[in-house]
Short mmCIF file of C-alpha atoms in Angstrom, two decimals:
data_model
loop_
_atom_site.label_atom_id
_atom_site.label_comp_id
_atom_site.label_asym_id
_atom_site.label_seq_id
_atom_site.Cartn_x
_atom_site.Cartn_y
_atom_site.Cartn_z
CA UNK N 1 108.99 120.20 101.68
CA UNK N 2 106.18 121.16 99.68
CA UNK N 3 105.88 124.00 97.20
CA UNK N 4 103.75 126.83 98.43
CA UNK N 5 101.00 128.39 96.43
CA UNK N 6 100.36 132.21 96.03
CA UNK N 7 97.42 132.20 98.34
CA UNK N 8 98.89 130.24 101.31
CA UNK N 9 99.02 131.96 104.73
CA UNK N 10 102.34 133.30 106.21
CA UNK N 11 103.91 131.03 108.74
CA UNK N 12 106.38 132.02 111.27
CA UNK N 13 109.64 130.11 111.88
CA UNK N 14 108.33 129.39 115.36
CA UNK N 15 105.12 127.66 113.87
CA UNK N 16 107.28 125.81 111.37
CA UNK N 17 109.31 124.31 114.25
CA UNK N 18 106.32 123.59 116.25
CA UNK N 19 104.78 121.70 113.16
CA UNK N 20 107.82 119.76 112.67
CA UNK N 21 107.87 118.74 116.23
CA UNK N 22 104.12 117.50 116.15
CA UNK N 23 104.94 115.50 112.94
CA UNK N 24 107.66 113.63 114.87
CA UNK N 25 105.28 112.90 117.86
CA UNK N 26 102.76 111.67 115.12
CA UNK N 27 105.22 109.41 113.48
CA UNK N 28 106.22 107.91 116.82
CA UNK N 29 102.46 107.18 117.57
CA UNK N 30 101.89 105.49 114.29
CA UNK N 31 104.46 102.90 114.67
CA UNK N 32 101.89 100.82 116.14
CA UNK N 33 98.56 100.42 113.92
CA UNK N 34 96.16 100.00 117.03
CA UNK N 35 93.13 102.17 116.37
CA UNK N 36 93.86 104.64 119.22
CA UNK N 37 97.28 105.39 117.93
CA UNK N 38 95.59 106.18 114.58
CA UNK N 39 93.47 108.78 116.37
CA UNK N 40 96.55 110.22 118.01
CA UNK N 41 98.17 110.66 114.77
CA UNK N 42 95.16 112.50 113.24
CA UNK N 43 95.05 114.70 116.38
CA UNK N 44 98.74 115.56 115.95
CA UNK N 45 98.70 116.32 112.31
CA UNK N 46 95.90 118.65 112.83
CA UNK N 47 98.10 120.31 115.14
CA UNK N 48 100.57 120.55 112.52
CA UNK N 49 98.25 121.89 110.12
CA UNK N 50 96.82 124.55 112.37
CA UNK N 51 100.57 125.88 112.94
CA UNK N 52 101.68 125.37 109.27
CA UNK N 53 99.10 124.66 106.82
CA UNK N 54 101.28 124.87 103.65
CA UNK N 55 103.10 121.56 103.76
CA UNK N 56 102.08 118.66 101.59
CA UNK N 57 103.47 116.02 103.58
CA UNK N 58 101.14 116.70 106.48
CA UNK N 59 98.07 116.48 104.36
CA UNK N 60 99.55 113.09 102.89
CA UNK N 61 100.02 111.85 106.53
CA UNK N 62 96.61 112.68 107.56
CA UNK N 63 95.30 111.03 104.38
CA UNK N 64 97.05 107.73 105.47
CA UNK N 65 95.46 108.00 109.03
CA UNK N 66 92.12 108.39 107.45
CA UNK N 67 92.65 105.56 105.07
CA UNK N 68 93.67 103.44 107.98
CA UNK N 69 90.41 104.47 109.89
CA UNK N 70 88.37 103.96 106.57
CA UNK N 71 87.30 107.56 106.27
CA UNK N 72 87.94 107.51 102.69
CA UNK N 73 86.22 110.68 101.72
CA UNK N 74 88.42 112.68 104.21
CA UNK N 75 91.53 110.87 102.86
CA UNK N 76 90.79 111.68 99.29
CA UNK N 77 90.53 115.51 100.22
CA UNK N 78 93.66 115.45 102.06
CA UNK N 79 95.45 113.60 99.48
CA UNK N 80 94.21 116.10 96.77
CA UNK N 81 95.46 119.14 98.94
CA UNK N 82 98.88 117.53 99.30
CA UNK N 83 98.91 117.23 95.53
CA UNK N 84 97.73 120.86 95.02
CA UNK N 85 100.39 121.95 97.49
CA UNK N 86 103.35 119.98 95.84
CA UNK N 87 102.51 118.74 92.40
CA UNK N 88 105.81 116.56 92.50
CA UNK N 89 105.04 114.80 95.90
CA UNK N 90 104.84 111.19 95.13
CA UNK N 91 103.19 110.10 98.30
CA UNK N 92 100.38 112.58 97.79
CA UNK N 93 99.52 110.81 94.35
CA UNK N 94 99.97 107.43 96.17
CA UNK N 95 97.67 108.41 99.06
CA UNK N 96 95.08 109.80 96.38
CA UNK N 97 95.24 106.66 94.43
CA UNK N 98 94.48 104.31 97.41
CA UNK N 99 91.43 106.81 98.33
CA UNK N 100 90.19 106.35 94.95
CA UNK N 101 90.45 102.64 95.01
CA UNK N 102 88.73 102.59 98.33
CA UNK N 103 85.85 104.68 96.90
CA UNK N 104 85.50 102.44 93.78
CA UNK N 105 86.95 105.23 91.45
CA UNK N 106 89.05 102.90 89.63
CA UNK N 107 89.90 104.96 86.45
CA UNK N 108 90.84 108.07 88.74
CA UNK N 109 93.32 105.62 90.89
CA UNK N 110 94.87 104.19 87.84
CA UNK N 111 95.73 107.84 86.69
CA UNK N 112 97.59 108.47 89.94
CA UNK N 113 99.19 105.08 90.02
CA UNK N 114 100.48 105.53 86.49
CA UNK N 115 102.06 108.87 87.69
CA UNK N 116 103.79 107.18 90.80
CA UNK N 117 105.34 104.24 88.52
CA UNK N 118 106.61 106.73 85.90
CA UNK N 119 108.29 108.68 88.84
CA UNK N 120 109.30 105.46 90.65
CA UNK N 121 109.92 102.83 88.12
CA UNK N 122 111.73 100.53 90.68
CA UNK N 123 108.91 100.74 93.06
CA UNK N 124 107.59 97.11 93.28
CA UNK N 125 104.63 97.87 95.42
CA UNK N 126 103.50 101.03 93.15
CA UNK N 127 103.88 98.54 90.00
CA UNK N 128 101.75 95.76 91.81
CA UNK N 129 99.20 98.47 92.83
CA UNK N 130 98.94 99.87 89.22
CA UNK N 131 98.82 96.25 87.80
CA UNK N 132 95.82 95.46 90.04
CA UNK N 133 93.98 98.55 89.54
CA UNK N 134 94.58 98.28 85.62
CA UNK N 135 92.88 94.87 85.50
CA UNK N 136 89.89 96.00 87.47
CA UNK N 137 89.57 98.89 85.05
CA UNK N 138 89.89 96.54 82.03
CA UNK N 139 87.36 94.13 83.58
CA UNK N 140 84.74 96.73 84.27
CA UNK N 141 85.23 97.87 80.68
CA UNK N 142 85.08 94.42 79.36
CA UNK N 143 81.95 93.57 81.23
CA UNK N 144 80.22 96.89 80.10
CA UNK N 145 81.09 95.99 76.65
CA UNK N 146 79.50 92.57 76.62
CA UNK N 147 76.35 93.19 78.87
CA UNK N 148 73.18 92.87 76.84
CA UNK N 149 70.75 91.70 79.64
CA UNK N 150 68.92 94.68 80.67
CA UNK N 151 66.17 92.79 82.13
CA UNK N 152 68.24 90.60 84.47
CA UNK N 153 66.12 88.72 87.09
CA UNK N 154 67.18 89.01 90.85
CA UNK N 155 69.37 86.25 92.08
CA UNK N 156 66.55 85.66 94.72
CA UNK N 157 64.09 84.99 91.97
CA UNK N 158 66.47 82.35 90.19
CA UNK N 159 66.64 80.01 93.29
CA UNK N 160 64.34 77.13 93.51
CA UNK N 161 64.47 76.24 97.26
CA UNK N 162 61.80 73.51 96.83
CA UNK N 163 64.26 71.71 94.59
CA UNK N 164 67.14 71.72 97.08
CA UNK N 165 67.46 68.47 99.15
CA UNK N 166 69.02 68.34 102.40
CA UNK N 167 71.27 65.31 102.62
CA UNK N 168 70.80 62.53 105.45
CA UNK N 169 74.47 63.30 106.68
CA UNK N 170 73.68 66.93 107.40
CA UNK N 171 73.58 67.21 111.12
CA UNK N 172 73.14 71.14 111.49
CA UNK N 173 70.30 72.88 112.66
CA UNK N 174 66.89 72.71 110.80
CA UNK N 175 63.92 75.17 110.45
CA UNK N 176 60.89 74.45 112.31
CA UNK N 177 57.66 74.75 109.88
CA UNK N 178 59.79 76.74 107.72
CA UNK N 179 60.71 79.20 110.60
CA UNK N 180 63.65 80.26 112.57
CA UNK N 181 63.40 79.47 116.21
CA UNK N 182 65.37 80.12 119.24
CA UNK N 183 66.68 76.57 119.35
CA UNK N 184 67.56 76.93 115.75
CA UNK N 185 69.79 79.86 116.65
CA UNK N 186 71.48 78.35 119.49
CA UNK N 187 72.13 75.18 117.41
CA UNK N 188 73.53 77.48 114.60
CA UNK N 189 75.89 79.24 117.09
CA UNK N 190 77.26 75.91 118.24
CA UNK N 191 77.80 74.71 114.90
CA UNK N 192 79.87 77.81 114.04
CA UNK N 193 81.79 77.53 117.13
CA UNK N 194 82.88 73.90 116.00
CA UNK N 195 83.41 75.37 112.48
CA UNK N 196 80.71 73.59 110.93
CA UNK N 197 78.64 74.92 107.96
CA UNK N 198 74.67 75.80 107.63
CA UNK N 199 73.22 73.93 104.62
CA UNK N 200 72.82 76.00 101.66
CA UNK N 201 69.07 75.67 101.58
CA UNK N 202 68.98 77.58 104.94
CA UNK N 203 71.52 79.78 103.81
CA UNK N 204 69.69 81.08 100.63
CA UNK N 205 66.66 81.38 102.85
CA UNK N 206 68.13 83.70 105.15
CA UNK N 207 67.82 87.27 103.55
CA UNK N 208 64.31 88.22 104.12
CA UNK N 209 64.59 91.58 105.72
CA UNK N 210 62.21 94.13 106.92
CA UNK N 211 62.91 97.62 108.20
CA UNK N 212 60.96 98.21 111.50
CA UNK N 213 60.88 100.97 114.09
CA UNK N 214 62.91 100.94 117.15
CA UNK N 215 61.11 100.83 120.59
CA UNK N 216 61.40 103.57 122.83
CA UNK N 217 60.84 102.16 126.36
CA UNK N 218 63.53 99.48 126.94
CA UNK N 219 67.34 98.91 127.19
CA UNK N 220 68.82 99.02 123.69
CA UNK N 221 72.23 97.72 122.75
CA UNK N 222 74.07 99.17 119.68
CA UNK N 223 77.14 97.21 118.47
CA UNK N 224 79.77 98.45 115.88
CA UNK N 225 81.91 96.67 113.52
CA UNK N 226 82.14 92.81 113.83
CA UNK N 227 84.12 92.47 110.76
CA UNK N 228 84.03 88.68 110.72
CA UNK N 229 85.10 87.93 114.03
CA UNK N 230 82.50 85.40 115.04
CA UNK N 231 84.00 84.57 118.64
CA UNK N 232 83.86 88.22 119.40
CA UNK N 233 80.25 88.24 118.58
CA UNK N 234 79.78 85.19 120.76
CA UNK N 235 81.45 87.02 123.46
CA UNK N 236 79.01 90.21 123.09
CA UNK N 237 76.16 87.58 123.67
CA UNK N 238 77.91 86.10 126.52
CA UNK N 239 78.34 89.34 128.36
CA UNK N 240 75.13 91.27 127.19
CA UNK N 241 72.78 88.30 126.79
CA UNK N 242 71.44 86.72 123.51
CA UNK N 243 69.03 89.05 121.47
CA UNK N 244 65.36 88.51 122.79
CA UNK N 245 62.26 90.89 122.70
CA UNK N 246 63.28 92.01 126.07
CA UNK N 247 67.02 92.48 124.97
CA UNK N 248 66.90 94.40 121.65
CA UNK N 249 70.02 94.99 119.63
CA UNK N 250 71.30 97.13 116.60
CA UNK N 251 74.23 96.06 114.71
CA UNK N 252 75.54 99.13 112.73
CA UNK N 253 77.21 97.90 109.66
CA UNK N 254 80.58 96.24 108.65
CA UNK N 255 79.54 92.77 109.82
CA UNK N 256 81.94 91.09 107.21
CA UNK N 257 85.37 91.38 105.67
CA UNK N 258 88.88 91.08 107.36
CA UNK N 259 87.72 88.26 109.59
CA UNK N 260 88.01 84.72 108.58
CA UNK N 261 84.24 83.98 109.74
CA UNK N 262 82.34 86.72 108.00
CA UNK N 263 80.00 84.07 106.56
CA UNK N 264 79.07 82.74 110.25
CA UNK N 265 78.86 86.31 111.61
CA UNK N 266 76.21 87.52 109.04
CA UNK N 267 74.18 84.32 108.97
CA UNK N 268 73.73 84.40 112.69
CA UNK N 269 72.84 88.03 112.51
CA UNK N 270 70.49 87.41 109.72
CA UNK N 271 68.94 84.49 111.79
CA UNK N 272 68.10 86.78 114.84
CA UNK N 273 66.84 89.26 112.41
CA UNK N 274 64.06 86.65 111.15
CA UNK N 275 63.69 85.44 114.75
CA UNK N 276 63.04 88.82 116.35
CA UNK N 277 62.14 91.11 113.49
CA UNK N 278 60.71 94.01 115.62
CA UNK N 279 63.69 93.72 118.38
CA UNK N 280 66.63 92.92 116.28
CA UNK N 281 68.03 95.73 113.51
CA UNK N 282 70.84 95.69 111.12
CA UNK N 283 72.35 98.83 109.29
CA UNK N 284 74.15 98.71 105.85
CA UNK N 285 77.91 99.66 106.32
CA UNK N 286 80.49 100.76 104.00
CA UNK N 287 81.87 97.06 103.95
CA UNK N 288 78.20 95.90 102.73
CA UNK N 289 79.28 96.38 99.05
CA UNK N 290 80.60 94.41 96.24
CA UNK N 291 83.70 96.53 95.74
CA UNK N 292 84.62 96.26 99.55
CA UNK N 293 84.08 92.66 99.74
CA UNK N 294 86.34 91.91 96.74
CA UNK N 295 89.01 94.01 98.43
CA UNK N 296 88.87 92.92 101.93
CA UNK N 297 88.13 89.05 101.63
CA UNK N 298 84.21 88.41 102.08
CA UNK N 299 83.55 87.76 98.38
CA UNK N 300 86.30 85.06 98.20
CA UNK N 301 84.98 83.58 101.82
CA UNK N 302 81.49 83.20 100.39
CA UNK N 303 82.79 81.67 97.02
CA UNK N 304 85.09 79.25 98.95
CA UNK N 305 82.30 78.18 101.57
CA UNK N 306 79.36 78.21 99.25
CA UNK N 307 79.15 79.49 95.48
CA UNK N 308 79.69 82.70 93.38
CA UNK N 309 75.86 82.87 93.00
CA UNK N 310 75.66 83.11 96.88
CA UNK N 311 78.33 85.94 96.76
CA UNK N 312 75.93 87.95 94.05
CA UNK N 313 73.08 87.22 96.29
CA UNK N 314 74.62 89.03 99.37
CA UNK N 315 75.46 92.13 97.07
CA UNK N 316 71.59 91.99 96.22
CA UNK N 317 70.40 91.67 99.84
CA UNK N 318 72.54 94.68 100.93
CA UNK N 319 70.15 96.80 99.03
CA UNK N 320 67.31 95.79 101.39
CA UNK N 321 69.26 97.00 104.60
CA UNK N 322 68.51 100.43 105.98
CA UNK N 323 71.22 103.08 106.07
CA UNK N 324 70.25 104.52 109.44
CA UNK N 325 68.47 104.01 112.67
CA UNK N 326 66.81 106.77 114.67
CA UNK N 327 66.51 105.88 118.51
CA UNK N 328 63.63 107.29 120.55
CA UNK N 329 63.60 110.06 117.65
CA UNK N 330 66.72 111.64 119.24
CA UNK N 331 69.79 109.50 118.46
CA UNK N 332 70.76 108.79 114.61
CA UNK N 333 72.78 105.74 114.16
CA UNK N 334 74.63 105.10 110.90
CA UNK N 335 77.79 103.86 109.46
CA UNK N 336 77.79 106.71 106.79
CA UNK N 337 78.33 109.63 109.24
CA UNK N 338 81.92 110.55 109.32
CA UNK N 339 83.41 112.73 111.96
CA UNK N 340 86.76 114.24 112.66
CA UNK N 341 88.49 114.55 115.86
#
């Protein structure tokens, strides 16, 4: 149980009992990691907090639910509140460290992981997390110390496409007069279904993105997180039709990470962006960042299938993606608008 502060509101025994009941319900619902169950847990925890807002474990539990649904800012707030209520509650520090890590605040995360390892010296998971975080902090410090190139050229400017040759044995799709065509995209998707690989020359040529307004007078499809699930992406196109001037799409971020076919997903999306620049849109999500890609797998996938330079290029391309789209001047669509239940 938590340590109450001087300004915490009074809570009746009945409210305490009810809050504990909600806590049990939330724990039962969270045995499965399905998204809906995570939402149920957050709802139950909010009921707990409404009945008894003085318990550190409730905030730590909701912080965990927020971490699993990638609402990292909210997770950090709740974890900090948990520590504020009970400065000896280890899970509060653990949740706050995880939130700091997800937000790229590695020094802050290291302090919390250090506290956890001191309190729980036999906790193997805590030691592993501390070690991983410590390596990141040292790596960042080392790179900063040796960094001297303040006029570093863009990755895109350093690539000589004309010097790249396409080998005779390459059987994948080819650009027509240097342009993406519908036939190119169909061949590309078939290539990816067979787990083939697009030639590096065409891969480097993909990220030429331009932000454009969305048409008001037609059907418009908005898609959420793809997360490297290429065959799910193909199923969307099967059910709803391929992108076209008469069938526009907006993919609202989180194209990569987690799934094993993130490269195939993002190249397919980039291809349609080039083919239909005024009818196919892409927003930047929280997984379109170097830190998230290193944590959730895309960085390693790109290096495995192509090169480290390609991975750096993706980080550069992210900066060209818009953060939001406004549909018909009425609906704002963005990955960076968090909401609570």
